[in-house]
XYZ file of C-alpha atoms in Angstrom:
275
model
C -2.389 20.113 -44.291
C -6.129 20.775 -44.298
C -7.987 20.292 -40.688
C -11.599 20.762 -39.986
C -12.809 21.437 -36.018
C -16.317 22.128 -34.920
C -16.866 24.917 -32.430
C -17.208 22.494 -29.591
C -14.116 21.047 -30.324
C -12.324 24.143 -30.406
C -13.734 25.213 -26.898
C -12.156 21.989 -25.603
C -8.705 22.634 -27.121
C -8.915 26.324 -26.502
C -9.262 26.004 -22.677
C -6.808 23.145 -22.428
C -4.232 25.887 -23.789
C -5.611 28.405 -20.946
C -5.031 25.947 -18.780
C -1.434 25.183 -19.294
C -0.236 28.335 -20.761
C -2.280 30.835 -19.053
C 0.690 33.541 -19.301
C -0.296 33.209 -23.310
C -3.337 32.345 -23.828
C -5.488 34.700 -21.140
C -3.414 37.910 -21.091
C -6.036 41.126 -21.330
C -8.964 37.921 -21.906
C -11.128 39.189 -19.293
C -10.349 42.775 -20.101
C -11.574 42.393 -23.571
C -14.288 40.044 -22.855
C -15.807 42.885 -20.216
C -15.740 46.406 -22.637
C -16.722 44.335 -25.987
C -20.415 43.998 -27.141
C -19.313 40.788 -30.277
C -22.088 38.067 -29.883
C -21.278 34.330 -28.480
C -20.882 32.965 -31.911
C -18.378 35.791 -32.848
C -16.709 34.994 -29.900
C -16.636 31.341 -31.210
C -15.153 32.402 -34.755
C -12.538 34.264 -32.924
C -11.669 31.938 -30.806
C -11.627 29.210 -34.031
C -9.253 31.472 -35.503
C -7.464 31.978 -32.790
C -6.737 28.327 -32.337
C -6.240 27.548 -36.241
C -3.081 30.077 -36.524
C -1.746 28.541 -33.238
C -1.640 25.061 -34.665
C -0.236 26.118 -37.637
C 2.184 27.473 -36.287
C 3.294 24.390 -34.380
C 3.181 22.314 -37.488
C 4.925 24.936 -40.195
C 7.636 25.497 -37.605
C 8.232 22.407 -35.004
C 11.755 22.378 -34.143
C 11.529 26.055 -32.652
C 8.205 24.894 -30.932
C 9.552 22.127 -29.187
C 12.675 23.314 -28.454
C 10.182 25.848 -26.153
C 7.593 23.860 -25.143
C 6.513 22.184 -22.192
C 7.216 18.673 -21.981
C 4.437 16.318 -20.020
C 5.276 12.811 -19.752
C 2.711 9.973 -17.196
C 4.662 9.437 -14.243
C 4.359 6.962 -11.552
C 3.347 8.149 -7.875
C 7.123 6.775 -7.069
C 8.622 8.847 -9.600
C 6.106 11.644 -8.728
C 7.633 11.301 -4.954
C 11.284 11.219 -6.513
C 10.639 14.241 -8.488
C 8.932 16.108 -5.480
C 12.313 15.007 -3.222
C 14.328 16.427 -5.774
C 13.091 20.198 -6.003
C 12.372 20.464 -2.352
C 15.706 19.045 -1.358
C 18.923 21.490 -0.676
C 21.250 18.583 -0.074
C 23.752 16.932 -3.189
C 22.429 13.547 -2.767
C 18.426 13.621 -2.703
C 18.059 10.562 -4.339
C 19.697 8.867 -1.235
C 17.307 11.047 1.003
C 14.560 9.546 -0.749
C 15.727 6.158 -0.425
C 15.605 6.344 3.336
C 12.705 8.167 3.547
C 11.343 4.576 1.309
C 13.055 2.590 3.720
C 12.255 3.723 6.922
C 11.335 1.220 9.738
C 7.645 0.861 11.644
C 7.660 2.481 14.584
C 7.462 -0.025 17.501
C 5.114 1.407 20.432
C 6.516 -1.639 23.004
C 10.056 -3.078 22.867
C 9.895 -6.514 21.222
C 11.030 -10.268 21.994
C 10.900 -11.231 18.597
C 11.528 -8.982 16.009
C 14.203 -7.238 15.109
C 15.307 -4.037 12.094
C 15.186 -7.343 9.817
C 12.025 -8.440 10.391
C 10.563 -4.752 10.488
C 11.728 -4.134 7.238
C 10.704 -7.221 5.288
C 7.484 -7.486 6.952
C 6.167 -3.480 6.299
C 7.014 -3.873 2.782
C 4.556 -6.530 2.509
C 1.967 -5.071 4.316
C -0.777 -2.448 2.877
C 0.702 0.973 2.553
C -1.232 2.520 5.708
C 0.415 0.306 7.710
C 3.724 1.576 7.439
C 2.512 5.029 8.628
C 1.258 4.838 12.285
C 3.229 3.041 15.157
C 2.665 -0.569 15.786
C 1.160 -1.127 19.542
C 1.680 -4.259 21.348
C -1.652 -6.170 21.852
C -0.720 -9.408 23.641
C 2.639 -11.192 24.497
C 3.330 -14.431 26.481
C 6.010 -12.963 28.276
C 3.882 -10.296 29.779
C 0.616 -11.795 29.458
C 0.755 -15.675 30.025
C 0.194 -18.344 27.870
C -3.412 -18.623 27.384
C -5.487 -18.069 24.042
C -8.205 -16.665 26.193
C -6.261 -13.277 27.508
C -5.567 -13.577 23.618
C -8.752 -12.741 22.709
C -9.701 -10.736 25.571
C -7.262 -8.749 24.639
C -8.386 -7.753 21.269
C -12.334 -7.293 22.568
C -13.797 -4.074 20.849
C -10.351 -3.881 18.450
C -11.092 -3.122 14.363
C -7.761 -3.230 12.894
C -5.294 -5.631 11.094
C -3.129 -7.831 13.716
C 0.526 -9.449 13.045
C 0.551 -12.422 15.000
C 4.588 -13.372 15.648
C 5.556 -17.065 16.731
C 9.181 -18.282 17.750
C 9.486 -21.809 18.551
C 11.257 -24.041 20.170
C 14.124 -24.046 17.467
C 14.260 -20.884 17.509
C 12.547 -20.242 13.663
C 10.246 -16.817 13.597
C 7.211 -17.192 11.806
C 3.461 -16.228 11.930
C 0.530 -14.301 9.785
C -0.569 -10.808 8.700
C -4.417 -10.678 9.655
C -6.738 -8.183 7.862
C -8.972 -8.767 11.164
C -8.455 -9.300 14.890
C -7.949 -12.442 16.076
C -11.606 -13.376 17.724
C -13.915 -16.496 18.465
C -15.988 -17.314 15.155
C -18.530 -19.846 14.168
C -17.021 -19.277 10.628
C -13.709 -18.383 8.861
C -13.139 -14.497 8.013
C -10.591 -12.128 6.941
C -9.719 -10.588 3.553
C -7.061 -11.382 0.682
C -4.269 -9.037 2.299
C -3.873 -11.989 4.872
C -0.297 -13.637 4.248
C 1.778 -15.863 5.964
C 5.838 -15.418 6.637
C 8.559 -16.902 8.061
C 11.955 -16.927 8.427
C 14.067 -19.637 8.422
C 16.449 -17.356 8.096
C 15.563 -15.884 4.929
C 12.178 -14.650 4.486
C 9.453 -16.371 3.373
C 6.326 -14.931 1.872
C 3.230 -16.835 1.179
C 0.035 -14.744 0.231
C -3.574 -15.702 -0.862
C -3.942 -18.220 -3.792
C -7.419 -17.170 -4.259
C -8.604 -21.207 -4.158
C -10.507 -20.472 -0.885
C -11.529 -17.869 1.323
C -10.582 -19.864 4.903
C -8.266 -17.406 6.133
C -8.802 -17.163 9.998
C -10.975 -18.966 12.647
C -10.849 -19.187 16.234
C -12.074 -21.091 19.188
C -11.676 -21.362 22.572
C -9.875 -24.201 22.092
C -7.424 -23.615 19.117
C -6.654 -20.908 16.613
C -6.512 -21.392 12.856
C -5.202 -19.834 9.840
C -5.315 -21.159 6.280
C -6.993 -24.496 5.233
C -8.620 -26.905 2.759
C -8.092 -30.561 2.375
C -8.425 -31.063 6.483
C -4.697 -29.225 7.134
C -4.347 -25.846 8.927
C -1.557 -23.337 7.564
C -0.781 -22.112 11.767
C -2.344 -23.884 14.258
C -2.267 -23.244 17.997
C -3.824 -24.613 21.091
C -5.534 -23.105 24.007
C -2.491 -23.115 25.818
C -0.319 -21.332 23.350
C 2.325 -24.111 23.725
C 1.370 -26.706 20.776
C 1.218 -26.097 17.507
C 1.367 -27.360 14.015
C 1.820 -25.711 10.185
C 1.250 -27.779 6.924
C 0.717 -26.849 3.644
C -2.501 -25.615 2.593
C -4.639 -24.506 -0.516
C -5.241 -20.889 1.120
C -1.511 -19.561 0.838
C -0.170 -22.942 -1.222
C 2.578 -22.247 1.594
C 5.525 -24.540 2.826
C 5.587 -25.610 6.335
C 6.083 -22.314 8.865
C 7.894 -24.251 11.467
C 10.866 -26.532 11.041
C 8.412 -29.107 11.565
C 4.654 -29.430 10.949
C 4.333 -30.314 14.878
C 6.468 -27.836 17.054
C 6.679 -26.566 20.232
C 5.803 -22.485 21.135
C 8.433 -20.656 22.395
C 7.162 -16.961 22.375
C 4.092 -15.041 20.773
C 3.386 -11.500 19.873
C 0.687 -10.028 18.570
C 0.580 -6.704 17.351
C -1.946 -4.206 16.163
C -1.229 -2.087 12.796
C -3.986 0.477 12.895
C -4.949 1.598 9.786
């Protein structure tokens, strides 16, 4: 089998080979390259011979070449985490380390009312991947705080970092939004596409952007709102923290939060993810 390489080509292939077989490729190089007085394009037929018999060689004899090569496959940056767990790992079981390690819960700053290990875990693995590596801090709660969407806000002044907003009602259902931006007063809606919506009721419920508008948070002094489109509000709570309502809207194409659209606030947390 005939093949024809320019010098430039050759270069290429040549230093890929010193790259990732240094131990055969650039043994005494340098030492040569240093006493010899050959010009650059007698360098370049060497080195175009050099690379010719090589590749011959792998073609007139490939079972004994492969049998000794080096195998490169793509990996993924989870396999490339797997693979990293594996070699540095003295236990039995590393794949189970792993696991954990892929599992592990936020870290909660503040005790919380309102979620629990189950919660934790579903909501971090929805959330960007930053998120799940510094502690969560408690920004606002009614039980410490008051009910009042005022000391709400206040409480975020001057804060640049997604929020999880946390709602239990008066049935007792846990539900609420991921917020790519604090929760402030604005003229106009804002956030980003990695605001979702969750509840559970008691499975979990995920309902992210559908892309069909951009009205993902707005806030008042008299009521908060998340979602929207067609005149209905995804979460919607009053100044008082004690009224609120979820429907369905063209934001999130989400089901009702709350076991009803209208329902009554039990509890809210809001929590800072700084990222």
């Amino acid at each position: 089998m005939g093949m024809t390489y320019s010098v430039g080509e050759v270069n290429h292939l040549y230093a890929f080979f010193v790259q990732w077989s240094p131990e055969i490729y650039e043994t005494g190089r340098k030492k040569r390259c240093k006493s010899c007085n050959v010009r650059k394009d007698q360098h370049d037929s060497l080195a175009v011979d050099k690379i010719v018999t090589v590749i011959s060689k792998l073609f007139s004899n490939p079972v004994k070449t492969f049998k000794t090569a080096k195998i490169w496959k793509i990996v993924t940056v989870k396999d490339s985490k797997r693979s990293v767990s594996l070699c540095n790992s003295v236990e039995s079981e590393p794949e189970s380390e792993y696991q954990e390690t892929e599992d592990a819960l936020p870290v909660l700053k503040h005790e919380s009312q309102l979620l629990d290990d189950y919660h934790l875990q579903k909501l971090a693995a929805h959330m960007p991947p930053k998120a799940q590596c510094y502690p969560w801090q408690l920004v606002y709660s009614t039980a410490i705080h008051g009910t009042s969407l005022r000391t709400l806000y206040r409480n975020m002044a001057g804060l640049d970092s997604p929020v999880l907003l946390v709602i239990k009602d008066m049935h007792k259902k846990v539900f609420g939004a991921f917020c790519s931006d604090p929760l402030r007063v604005s003229k106009y809606f804002y956030g980003t596409g990695e605001t979702f919506l969750f509840s559970f009721s008691p499975d979990f419920q995920h309902y992210r952007w559908s892309g069909e508008n951009s009205y993902f948070v707005s806030g008042n002094w008299e009521s908060l709102q998340i979602g929207g489109g067609g005149g209905c509000f995804a979460l919607w709570l009053d100044a008082d923290l004690y009224h609120g309502a979820s429907f369905s809207c063209p934001t999130f194409h989400n089901a009702p939060l709350s076991t009803h659209e209208d329902f009554t606030v039990l509890d809210v947390e809001v929590w800072t993810v700084p990222i």
